[in-house]
């Protein structure tokens, strides 16, 4: 279906108890677009990301990926939540890279990458290994296939995590502050992999504090605060000339 946004959020709200984390968020991301979400801690960025692949349920509004409602099915006017197995099936097409690398410590880098394609998609082991080796090369770790996570730097572990997500051939990649747990000198190697990925036309939503990356790579930038979208637009324009006082105050601290 041409003209369908890859991600469409329509008045999405989410609370944890009395804490309203997302307040009627509406935005869209086109296929091949890179969207950067920026804002202070607690502004709802990571929660919104987790709602996109139904790791968190939305309380109101709706989210769709590639024209398909996420986590729910609609019957008439009512929405019914999908069973966990159905939600997991949907999630196969959405790659997610977390702040902490979440690699299995008892498996080598290669073994980490082949688990999901084999178990979830039923891909034969030989084929999964061939693809994993290609992906290890792509993220610059071709010589680290047999290394365990404990013997890799944080940046290398995060690059393995990116390769692991790509092994499922996702149509959408979500990055939740992928460099914030890294030593400063390791940040660049992860951002370089993400830049290469963006250049291939992968649709990406990136929660980040790396304003240089947002300026250079993103097609659009959304500034969130207090669970709302305060400002959005071309990253270079928003960063150079923010229109809202809250945006200006935030950027004055991070730029």
PDB file of C-alpha atoms in Angstrom:
ATOM      1  CA  UNK A   1       0.000   0.000   0.000  1.00  0.00           C
ATOM      2  CA  UNK A   2       1.782   3.131  -1.139  1.00  0.00           C
ATOM      3  CA  UNK A   3       1.458   6.259   0.941  1.00  0.00           C
ATOM      4  CA  UNK A   4       1.131   4.286   4.179  1.00  0.00           C
ATOM      5  CA  UNK A   5       3.289   5.658   7.006  1.00  0.00           C
ATOM      6  CA  UNK A   6       5.654   3.106   8.553  1.00  0.00           C
ATOM      7  CA  UNK A   7       4.602   4.354  12.001  1.00  0.00           C
ATOM      8  CA  UNK A   8       1.421   6.245  12.753  1.00  0.00           C
ATOM      9  CA  UNK A   9       0.600   7.359  16.292  1.00  0.00           C
ATOM     10  CA  UNK A  10      -2.870   8.807  16.787  1.00  0.00           C
ATOM     11  CA  UNK A  11      -3.497  10.494  20.166  1.00  0.00           C
ATOM     12  CA  UNK A  12      -1.513   7.881  22.110  1.00  0.00           C
ATOM     13  CA  UNK A  13      -1.740   8.161  25.899  1.00  0.00           C
ATOM     14  CA  UNK A  14      -0.142   6.076  28.627  1.00  0.00           C
ATOM     15  CA  UNK A  15      -0.149   6.311  32.413  1.00  0.00           C
ATOM     16  CA  UNK A  16       1.600   4.402  35.162  1.00  0.00           C
ATOM     17  CA  UNK A  17      -0.786   4.764  38.083  1.00  0.00           C
ATOM     18  CA  UNK A  18      -1.463   8.488  38.502  1.00  0.00           C
ATOM     19  CA  UNK A  19       1.631   9.420  36.459  1.00  0.00           C
ATOM     20  CA  UNK A  20       0.602  10.441  32.933  1.00  0.00           C
ATOM     21  CA  UNK A  21       3.668   9.564  30.875  1.00  0.00           C
ATOM     22  CA  UNK A  22       2.247  10.116  27.367  1.00  0.00           C
ATOM     23  CA  UNK A  23      -0.461  12.691  26.707  1.00  0.00           C
ATOM     24  CA  UNK A  24      -2.157  12.323  23.333  1.00  0.00           C
ATOM     25  CA  UNK A  25       0.946  11.866  21.155  1.00  0.00           C
ATOM     26  CA  UNK A  26       0.316  12.069  17.412  1.00  0.00           C
ATOM     27  CA  UNK A  27       3.080  11.703  14.843  1.00  0.00           C
ATOM     28  CA  UNK A  28       3.968   9.747  11.732  1.00  0.00           C
ATOM     29  CA  UNK A  29       7.169   8.293  10.296  1.00  0.00           C
ATOM     30  CA  UNK A  30       7.442   7.552   6.592  1.00  0.00           C
ATOM     31  CA  UNK A  31       9.189   4.457   5.169  1.00  0.00           C
ATOM     32  CA  UNK A  32      12.943   5.073   5.001  1.00  0.00           C
ATOM     33  CA  UNK A  33      12.766   8.026   7.398  1.00  0.00           C
ATOM     34  CA  UNK A  34      15.009   8.499  10.433  1.00  0.00           C
ATOM     35  CA  UNK A  35      13.223  10.193  13.334  1.00  0.00           C
ATOM     36  CA  UNK A  36      15.149  11.305  16.419  1.00  0.00           C
ATOM     37  CA  UNK A  37      13.264  11.743  19.692  1.00  0.00           C
ATOM     38  CA  UNK A  38      14.968  14.104  22.112  1.00  0.00           C
ATOM     39  CA  UNK A  39      14.028  15.602  25.454  1.00  0.00           C
ATOM     40  CA  UNK A  40      14.801  15.479  29.170  1.00  0.00           C
ATOM     41  CA  UNK A  41      14.712  12.265  31.200  1.00  0.00           C
ATOM     42  CA  UNK A  42      11.166  11.323  32.128  1.00  0.00           C
ATOM     43  CA  UNK A  43       9.618  13.067  29.118  1.00  0.00           C
ATOM     44  CA  UNK A  44       8.074   9.829  27.788  1.00  0.00           C
ATOM     45  CA  UNK A  45      10.454   9.095  24.910  1.00  0.00           C
ATOM     46  CA  UNK A  46      11.391   5.542  25.919  1.00  0.00           C
ATOM     47  CA  UNK A  47       7.820   4.691  26.927  1.00  0.00           C
ATOM     48  CA  UNK A  48       6.600   5.809  23.515  1.00  0.00           C
ATOM     49  CA  UNK A  49       9.230   3.632  21.849  1.00  0.00           C
ATOM     50  CA  UNK A  50       8.126   0.627  23.926  1.00  0.00           C
ATOM     51  CA  UNK A  51       4.497   1.244  22.974  1.00  0.00           C
ATOM     52  CA  UNK A  52       5.399   1.003  19.271  1.00  0.00           C
ATOM     53  CA  UNK A  53       6.218  -2.700  19.630  1.00  0.00           C
ATOM     54  CA  UNK A  54       3.658  -3.313  22.394  1.00  0.00           C
ATOM     55  CA  UNK A  55       6.173  -3.857  25.173  1.00  0.00           C
ATOM     56  CA  UNK A  56       3.888  -1.350  26.893  1.00  0.00           C
ATOM     57  CA  UNK A  57       0.127  -1.195  26.344  1.00  0.00           C
ATOM     58  CA  UNK A  58      -1.373   2.138  25.357  1.00  0.00           C
ATOM     59  CA  UNK A  59      -4.274   3.421  27.476  1.00  0.00           C
ATOM     60  CA  UNK A  60      -5.845   5.500  24.720  1.00  0.00           C
ATOM     61  CA  UNK A  61      -5.324   6.253  21.050  1.00  0.00           C
ATOM     62  CA  UNK A  62      -3.823   3.843  18.571  1.00  0.00           C
ATOM     63  CA  UNK A  63      -0.506   2.944  17.020  1.00  0.00           C
ATOM     64  CA  UNK A  64       0.026   1.258  13.689  1.00  0.00           C
ATOM     65  CA  UNK A  65       3.138  -0.019  11.937  1.00  0.00           C
ATOM     66  CA  UNK A  66       3.013  -0.316   8.140  1.00  0.00           C
ATOM     67  CA  UNK A  67      -0.774   0.057   8.222  1.00  0.00           C
ATOM     68  CA  UNK A  68      -1.305  -2.635  10.868  1.00  0.00           C
ATOM     69  CA  UNK A  69      -2.674  -1.847  14.305  1.00  0.00           C
ATOM     70  CA  UNK A  70      -0.055  -2.692  16.953  1.00  0.00           C
ATOM     71  CA  UNK A  71      -1.073  -4.978  19.817  1.00  0.00           C
ATOM     72  CA  UNK A  72      -4.786  -4.855  19.074  1.00  0.00           C
ATOM     73  CA  UNK A  73      -7.384  -5.875  16.551  1.00  0.00           C
ATOM     74  CA  UNK A  74     -10.429  -3.822  15.751  1.00  0.00           C
ATOM     75  CA  UNK A  75     -13.945  -5.269  15.608  1.00  0.00           C
ATOM     76  CA  UNK A  76     -16.526  -2.677  14.782  1.00  0.00           C
ATOM     77  CA  UNK A  77     -15.752   0.297  17.019  1.00  0.00           C
ATOM     78  CA  UNK A  78     -13.996  -1.734  19.728  1.00  0.00           C
ATOM     79  CA  UNK A  79     -10.336  -2.667  20.124  1.00  0.00           C
ATOM     80  CA  UNK A  80      -9.336  -6.071  21.500  1.00  0.00           C
ATOM     81  CA  UNK A  81      -5.815  -6.731  22.736  1.00  0.00           C
ATOM     82  CA  UNK A  82      -3.929  -9.445  20.887  1.00  0.00           C
ATOM     83  CA  UNK A  83      -2.862 -12.555  22.757  1.00  0.00           C
ATOM     84  CA  UNK A  84       0.842 -12.555  23.756  1.00  0.00           C
ATOM     85  CA  UNK A  85       1.698 -15.019  20.990  1.00  0.00           C
ATOM     86  CA  UNK A  86       0.024 -12.831  18.347  1.00  0.00           C
ATOM     87  CA  UNK A  87       1.757  -9.716  19.690  1.00  0.00           C
ATOM     88  CA  UNK A  88       5.107 -11.547  19.567  1.00  0.00           C
ATOM     89  CA  UNK A  89       4.421 -12.491  15.960  1.00  0.00           C
ATOM     90  CA  UNK A  90       3.868  -8.808  15.136  1.00  0.00           C
ATOM     91  CA  UNK A  91       7.015  -7.850  17.012  1.00  0.00           C
ATOM     92  CA  UNK A  92       9.183 -10.005  14.730  1.00  0.00           C
ATOM     93  CA  UNK A  93       9.201  -7.231  12.144  1.00  0.00           C
ATOM     94  CA  UNK A  94      10.287  -4.523  14.587  1.00  0.00           C
ATOM     95  CA  UNK A  95      13.919  -4.550  15.700  1.00  0.00           C
ATOM     96  CA  UNK A  96      14.756  -2.941  19.031  1.00  0.00           C
ATOM     97  CA  UNK A  97      18.123  -1.988  20.469  1.00  0.00           C
ATOM     98  CA  UNK A  98      18.141  -1.114  24.146  1.00  0.00           C
ATOM     99  CA  UNK A  99      20.350   1.105  26.289  1.00  0.00           C
ATOM    100  CA  UNK A 100      21.764  -2.012  27.966  1.00  0.00           C
ATOM    101  CA  UNK A 101      22.848  -4.580  25.439  1.00  0.00           C
ATOM    102  CA  UNK A 102      20.797  -7.512  26.818  1.00  0.00           C
ATOM    103  CA  UNK A 103      23.058 -10.126  25.221  1.00  0.00           C
ATOM    104  CA  UNK A 104      22.990 -13.680  26.547  1.00  0.00           C
ATOM    105  CA  UNK A 105      26.263 -13.884  28.531  1.00  0.00           C
ATOM    106  CA  UNK A 106      26.646 -17.656  28.075  1.00  0.00           C
ATOM    107  CA  UNK A 107      26.476 -17.434  24.263  1.00  0.00           C
ATOM    108  CA  UNK A 108      29.093 -16.166  21.819  1.00  0.00           C
ATOM    109  CA  UNK A 109      28.379 -13.109  19.673  1.00  0.00           C
ATOM    110  CA  UNK A 110      27.453 -15.367  16.750  1.00  0.00           C
ATOM    111  CA  UNK A 111      25.214 -17.569  18.908  1.00  0.00           C
ATOM    112  CA  UNK A 112      23.433 -14.470  20.224  1.00  0.00           C
ATOM    113  CA  UNK A 113      22.638 -13.405  16.669  1.00  0.00           C
ATOM    114  CA  UNK A 114      21.325 -16.747  15.369  1.00  0.00           C
ATOM    115  CA  UNK A 115      18.943 -17.524  18.268  1.00  0.00           C
ATOM    116  CA  UNK A 116      15.885 -15.546  17.165  1.00  0.00           C
ATOM    117  CA  UNK A 117      16.024 -16.326  13.424  1.00  0.00           C
ATOM    118  CA  UNK A 118      16.236 -20.056  14.236  1.00  0.00           C
ATOM    119  CA  UNK A 119      13.735 -20.187  17.095  1.00  0.00           C
ATOM    120  CA  UNK A 120      11.202 -17.588  15.997  1.00  0.00           C
ATOM    121  CA  UNK A 121      11.422 -17.806  12.212  1.00  0.00           C
ATOM    122  CA  UNK A 122      12.543 -21.414  11.883  1.00  0.00           C
ATOM    123  CA  UNK A 123      15.525 -20.523   9.704  1.00  0.00           C
ATOM    124  CA  UNK A 124      17.944 -23.465   9.291  1.00  0.00           C
ATOM    125  CA  UNK A 125      21.106 -23.154  11.374  1.00  0.00           C
ATOM    126  CA  UNK A 126      23.526 -23.048   8.426  1.00  0.00           C
ATOM    127  CA  UNK A 127      21.564 -20.232   6.795  1.00  0.00           C
ATOM    128  CA  UNK A 128      21.286 -18.336  10.111  1.00  0.00           C
ATOM    129  CA  UNK A 129      25.047 -18.629  10.655  1.00  0.00           C
ATOM    130  CA  UNK A 130      25.822 -17.392   7.126  1.00  0.00           C
ATOM    131  CA  UNK A 131      23.593 -14.351   7.650  1.00  0.00           C
ATOM    132  CA  UNK A 132      25.044 -13.716  11.131  1.00  0.00           C
ATOM    133  CA  UNK A 133      28.597 -13.723   9.748  1.00  0.00           C
ATOM    134  CA  UNK A 134      27.528 -11.188   7.082  1.00  0.00           C
ATOM    135  CA  UNK A 135      26.005  -8.987   9.763  1.00  0.00           C
ATOM    136  CA  UNK A 136      29.078  -9.272  12.005  1.00  0.00           C
ATOM    137  CA  UNK A 137      31.157  -8.048   9.061  1.00  0.00           C
ATOM    138  CA  UNK A 138      28.688  -5.246   8.439  1.00  0.00           C
ATOM    139  CA  UNK A 139      28.991  -3.904  12.011  1.00  0.00           C
ATOM    140  CA  UNK A 140      32.785  -4.218  11.881  1.00  0.00           C
ATOM    141  CA  UNK A 141      33.113  -7.294  14.100  1.00  0.00           C
ATOM    142  CA  UNK A 142      33.915 -10.020  11.591  1.00  0.00           C
ATOM    143  CA  UNK A 143      36.766 -11.293  13.787  1.00  0.00           C
ATOM    144  CA  UNK A 144      34.696 -11.407  16.997  1.00  0.00           C
ATOM    145  CA  UNK A 145      32.118 -14.092  16.151  1.00  0.00           C
ATOM    146  CA  UNK A 146      33.437 -16.553  18.755  1.00  0.00           C
ATOM    147  CA  UNK A 147      33.876 -13.992  21.544  1.00  0.00           C
ATOM    148  CA  UNK A 148      31.596 -13.992  24.578  1.00  0.00           C
ATOM    149  CA  UNK A 149      29.984 -10.669  25.643  1.00  0.00           C
ATOM    150  CA  UNK A 150      32.264 -10.408  28.693  1.00  0.00           C
ATOM    151  CA  UNK A 151      35.267 -10.252  26.355  1.00  0.00           C
ATOM    152  CA  UNK A 152      33.814  -7.438  24.222  1.00  0.00           C
ATOM    153  CA  UNK A 153      33.792  -3.707  24.943  1.00  0.00           C
ATOM    154  CA  UNK A 154      30.476  -1.952  25.503  1.00  0.00           C
ATOM    155  CA  UNK A 155      30.576  -0.547  21.995  1.00  0.00           C
ATOM    156  CA  UNK A 156      31.233  -3.981  20.521  1.00  0.00           C
ATOM    157  CA  UNK A 157      28.407  -5.495  22.564  1.00  0.00           C
ATOM    158  CA  UNK A 158      26.016  -2.824  21.309  1.00  0.00           C
ATOM    159  CA  UNK A 159      27.081  -3.501  17.721  1.00  0.00           C
ATOM    160  CA  UNK A 160      26.353  -7.207  18.285  1.00  0.00           C
ATOM    161  CA  UNK A 161      22.933  -6.173  19.625  1.00  0.00           C
ATOM    162  CA  UNK A 162      22.302  -4.187  16.430  1.00  0.00           C
ATOM    163  CA  UNK A 163      23.360  -7.185  14.302  1.00  0.00           C
ATOM    164  CA  UNK A 164      21.055  -9.406  16.371  1.00  0.00           C
ATOM    165  CA  UNK A 165      18.098  -7.100  15.684  1.00  0.00           C
ATOM    166  CA  UNK A 166      18.939  -6.948  11.966  1.00  0.00           C
ATOM    167  CA  UNK A 167      19.087 -10.751  11.752  1.00  0.00           C
ATOM    168  CA  UNK A 168      15.274 -10.771  11.911  1.00  0.00           C
ATOM    169  CA  UNK A 169      15.111  -8.581   8.760  1.00  0.00           C
ATOM    170  CA  UNK A 170      12.923  -5.961  10.433  1.00  0.00           C
ATOM    171  CA  UNK A 171      11.012  -3.304   8.519  1.00  0.00           C
ATOM    172  CA  UNK A 172      11.512  -0.859  11.395  1.00  0.00           C
ATOM    173  CA  UNK A 173      14.361  -0.321  13.884  1.00  0.00           C
ATOM    174  CA  UNK A 174      13.861   1.275  17.301  1.00  0.00           C
ATOM    175  CA  UNK A 175      16.875   2.525  19.267  1.00  0.00           C
ATOM    176  CA  UNK A 176      16.414   3.459  22.924  1.00  0.00           C
ATOM    177  CA  UNK A 177      19.400   5.650  23.867  1.00  0.00           C
ATOM    178  CA  UNK A 178      21.796   3.109  22.314  1.00  0.00           C
ATOM    179  CA  UNK A 179      24.954   5.011  23.284  1.00  0.00           C
ATOM    180  CA  UNK A 180      24.091   6.356  26.729  1.00  0.00           C
ATOM    181  CA  UNK A 181      25.622   3.397  28.613  1.00  0.00           C
ATOM    182  CA  UNK A 182      28.890   3.612  26.663  1.00  0.00           C
ATOM    183  CA  UNK A 183      32.200   5.244  27.491  1.00  0.00           C
ATOM    184  CA  UNK A 184      32.511   8.425  25.386  1.00  0.00           C
ATOM    185  CA  UNK A 185      35.279   7.031  23.170  1.00  0.00           C
ATOM    186  CA  UNK A 186      33.066   4.087  22.148  1.00  0.00           C
ATOM    187  CA  UNK A 187      30.024   6.135  21.140  1.00  0.00           C
ATOM    188  CA  UNK A 188      31.306   6.885  17.633  1.00  0.00           C
ATOM    189  CA  UNK A 189      31.658   3.253  16.578  1.00  0.00           C
ATOM    190  CA  UNK A 190      27.981   2.582  17.360  1.00  0.00           C
ATOM    191  CA  UNK A 191      26.775   5.796  15.711  1.00  0.00           C
ATOM    192  CA  UNK A 192      28.795   4.907  12.586  1.00  0.00           C
ATOM    193  CA  UNK A 193      26.914   1.610  12.293  1.00  0.00           C
ATOM    194  CA  UNK A 194      23.609   3.454  12.730  1.00  0.00           C
ATOM    195  CA  UNK A 195      24.587   6.000  10.056  1.00  0.00           C
ATOM    196  CA  UNK A 196      25.393   3.182   7.639  1.00  0.00           C
ATOM    197  CA  UNK A 197      22.049   1.577   8.423  1.00  0.00           C
ATOM    198  CA  UNK A 198      20.210   4.850   7.790  1.00  0.00           C
ATOM    199  CA  UNK A 199      21.999   5.220   4.446  1.00  0.00           C
ATOM    200  CA  UNK A 200      20.497   1.906   3.279  1.00  0.00           C
ATOM    201  CA  UNK A 201      16.943   3.235   3.740  1.00  0.00           C
ATOM    202  CA  UNK A 202      16.066   1.509   7.019  1.00  0.00           C
ATOM    203  CA  UNK A 203      13.212   3.234   8.847  1.00  0.00           C
ATOM    204  CA  UNK A 204      14.554   4.191  12.285  1.00  0.00           C
ATOM    205  CA  UNK A 205      13.235   5.869  15.414  1.00  0.00           C
ATOM    206  CA  UNK A 206      16.081   6.850  17.708  1.00  0.00           C
ATOM    207  CA  UNK A 207      15.788   8.130  21.278  1.00  0.00           C
ATOM    208  CA  UNK A 208      19.096   9.917  21.760  1.00  0.00           C
ATOM    209  CA  UNK A 209      21.050  12.703  23.403  1.00  0.00           C
ATOM    210  CA  UNK A 210      23.531  12.726  20.508  1.00  0.00           C
ATOM    211  CA  UNK A 211      22.556  15.995  18.850  1.00  0.00           C
ATOM    212  CA  UNK A 212      25.325  15.746  16.265  1.00  0.00           C
ATOM    213  CA  UNK A 213      23.863  12.435  15.066  1.00  0.00           C
ATOM    214  CA  UNK A 214      20.374  13.958  14.981  1.00  0.00           C
ATOM    215  CA  UNK A 215      21.610  16.940  12.974  1.00  0.00           C
ATOM    216  CA  UNK A 216      23.570  14.817  10.494  1.00  0.00           C
ATOM    217  CA  UNK A 217      21.404  11.731  10.011  1.00  0.00           C
ATOM    218  CA  UNK A 218      17.796  12.383  11.033  1.00  0.00           C
ATOM    219  CA  UNK A 219      15.097  13.454   8.577  1.00  0.00           C
ATOM    220  CA  UNK A 220      12.952  14.784  11.401  1.00  0.00           C
ATOM    221  CA  UNK A 221      13.395  15.619  15.058  1.00  0.00           C
ATOM    222  CA  UNK A 222      10.751  15.576  17.792  1.00  0.00           C
ATOM    223  CA  UNK A 223      11.317  17.319  21.127  1.00  0.00           C
ATOM    224  CA  UNK A 224       9.220  15.808  23.920  1.00  0.00           C
ATOM    225  CA  UNK A 225       8.700  17.113  27.435  1.00  0.00           C
ATOM    226  CA  UNK A 226       6.145  16.136  30.047  1.00  0.00           C
ATOM    227  CA  UNK A 227       4.610  13.478  27.798  1.00  0.00           C
ATOM    228  CA  UNK A 228       3.762  15.813  24.929  1.00  0.00           C
ATOM    229  CA  UNK A 229       5.355  16.740  21.606  1.00  0.00           C
ATOM    230  CA  UNK A 230       6.528  20.306  22.204  1.00  0.00           C
ATOM    231  CA  UNK A 231       8.202  20.882  18.853  1.00  0.00           C
ATOM    232  CA  UNK A 232       9.059  18.945  15.725  1.00  0.00           C
ATOM    233  CA  UNK A 233      10.577  19.593  12.343  1.00  0.00           C
ATOM    234  CA  UNK A 234      13.767  19.490  10.311  1.00  0.00           C
ATOM    235  CA  UNK A 235      16.563  18.644  12.789  1.00  0.00           C
ATOM    236  CA  UNK A 236      18.919  21.343  11.562  1.00  0.00           C
ATOM    237  CA  UNK A 237      16.198  24.006  11.808  1.00  0.00           C
ATOM    238  CA  UNK A 238      14.939  22.907  15.238  1.00  0.00           C
ATOM    239  CA  UNK A 239      18.461  22.707  16.674  1.00  0.00           C
ATOM    240  CA  UNK A 240      19.582  26.014  15.184  1.00  0.00           C
ATOM    241  CA  UNK A 241      16.384  27.975  15.780  1.00  0.00           C
ATOM    242  CA  UNK A 242      14.018  26.355  18.300  1.00  0.00           C
ATOM    243  CA  UNK A 243      10.621  28.045  18.445  1.00  0.00           C
ATOM    244  CA  UNK A 244       9.554  27.087  21.965  1.00  0.00           C
ATOM    245  CA  UNK A 245      11.035  28.257  25.239  1.00  0.00           C
ATOM    246  CA  UNK A 246      11.110  24.667  26.615  1.00  0.00           C
ATOM    247  CA  UNK A 247      13.051  23.507  23.557  1.00  0.00           C
ATOM    248  CA  UNK A 248      15.480  26.404  23.870  1.00  0.00           C
ATOM    249  CA  UNK A 249      16.054  25.724  27.573  1.00  0.00           C
ATOM    250  CA  UNK A 250      16.722  22.020  26.927  1.00  0.00           C
ATOM    251  CA  UNK A 251      19.061  22.600  23.976  1.00  0.00           C
ATOM    252  CA  UNK A 252      21.027  25.246  25.885  1.00  0.00           C
ATOM    253  CA  UNK A 253      22.024  22.476  28.309  1.00  0.00           C
ATOM    254  CA  UNK A 254      22.940  19.794  25.753  1.00  0.00           C
ATOM    255  CA  UNK A 255      24.424  21.671  22.812  1.00  0.00           C
TER     256      UNK A 255
END
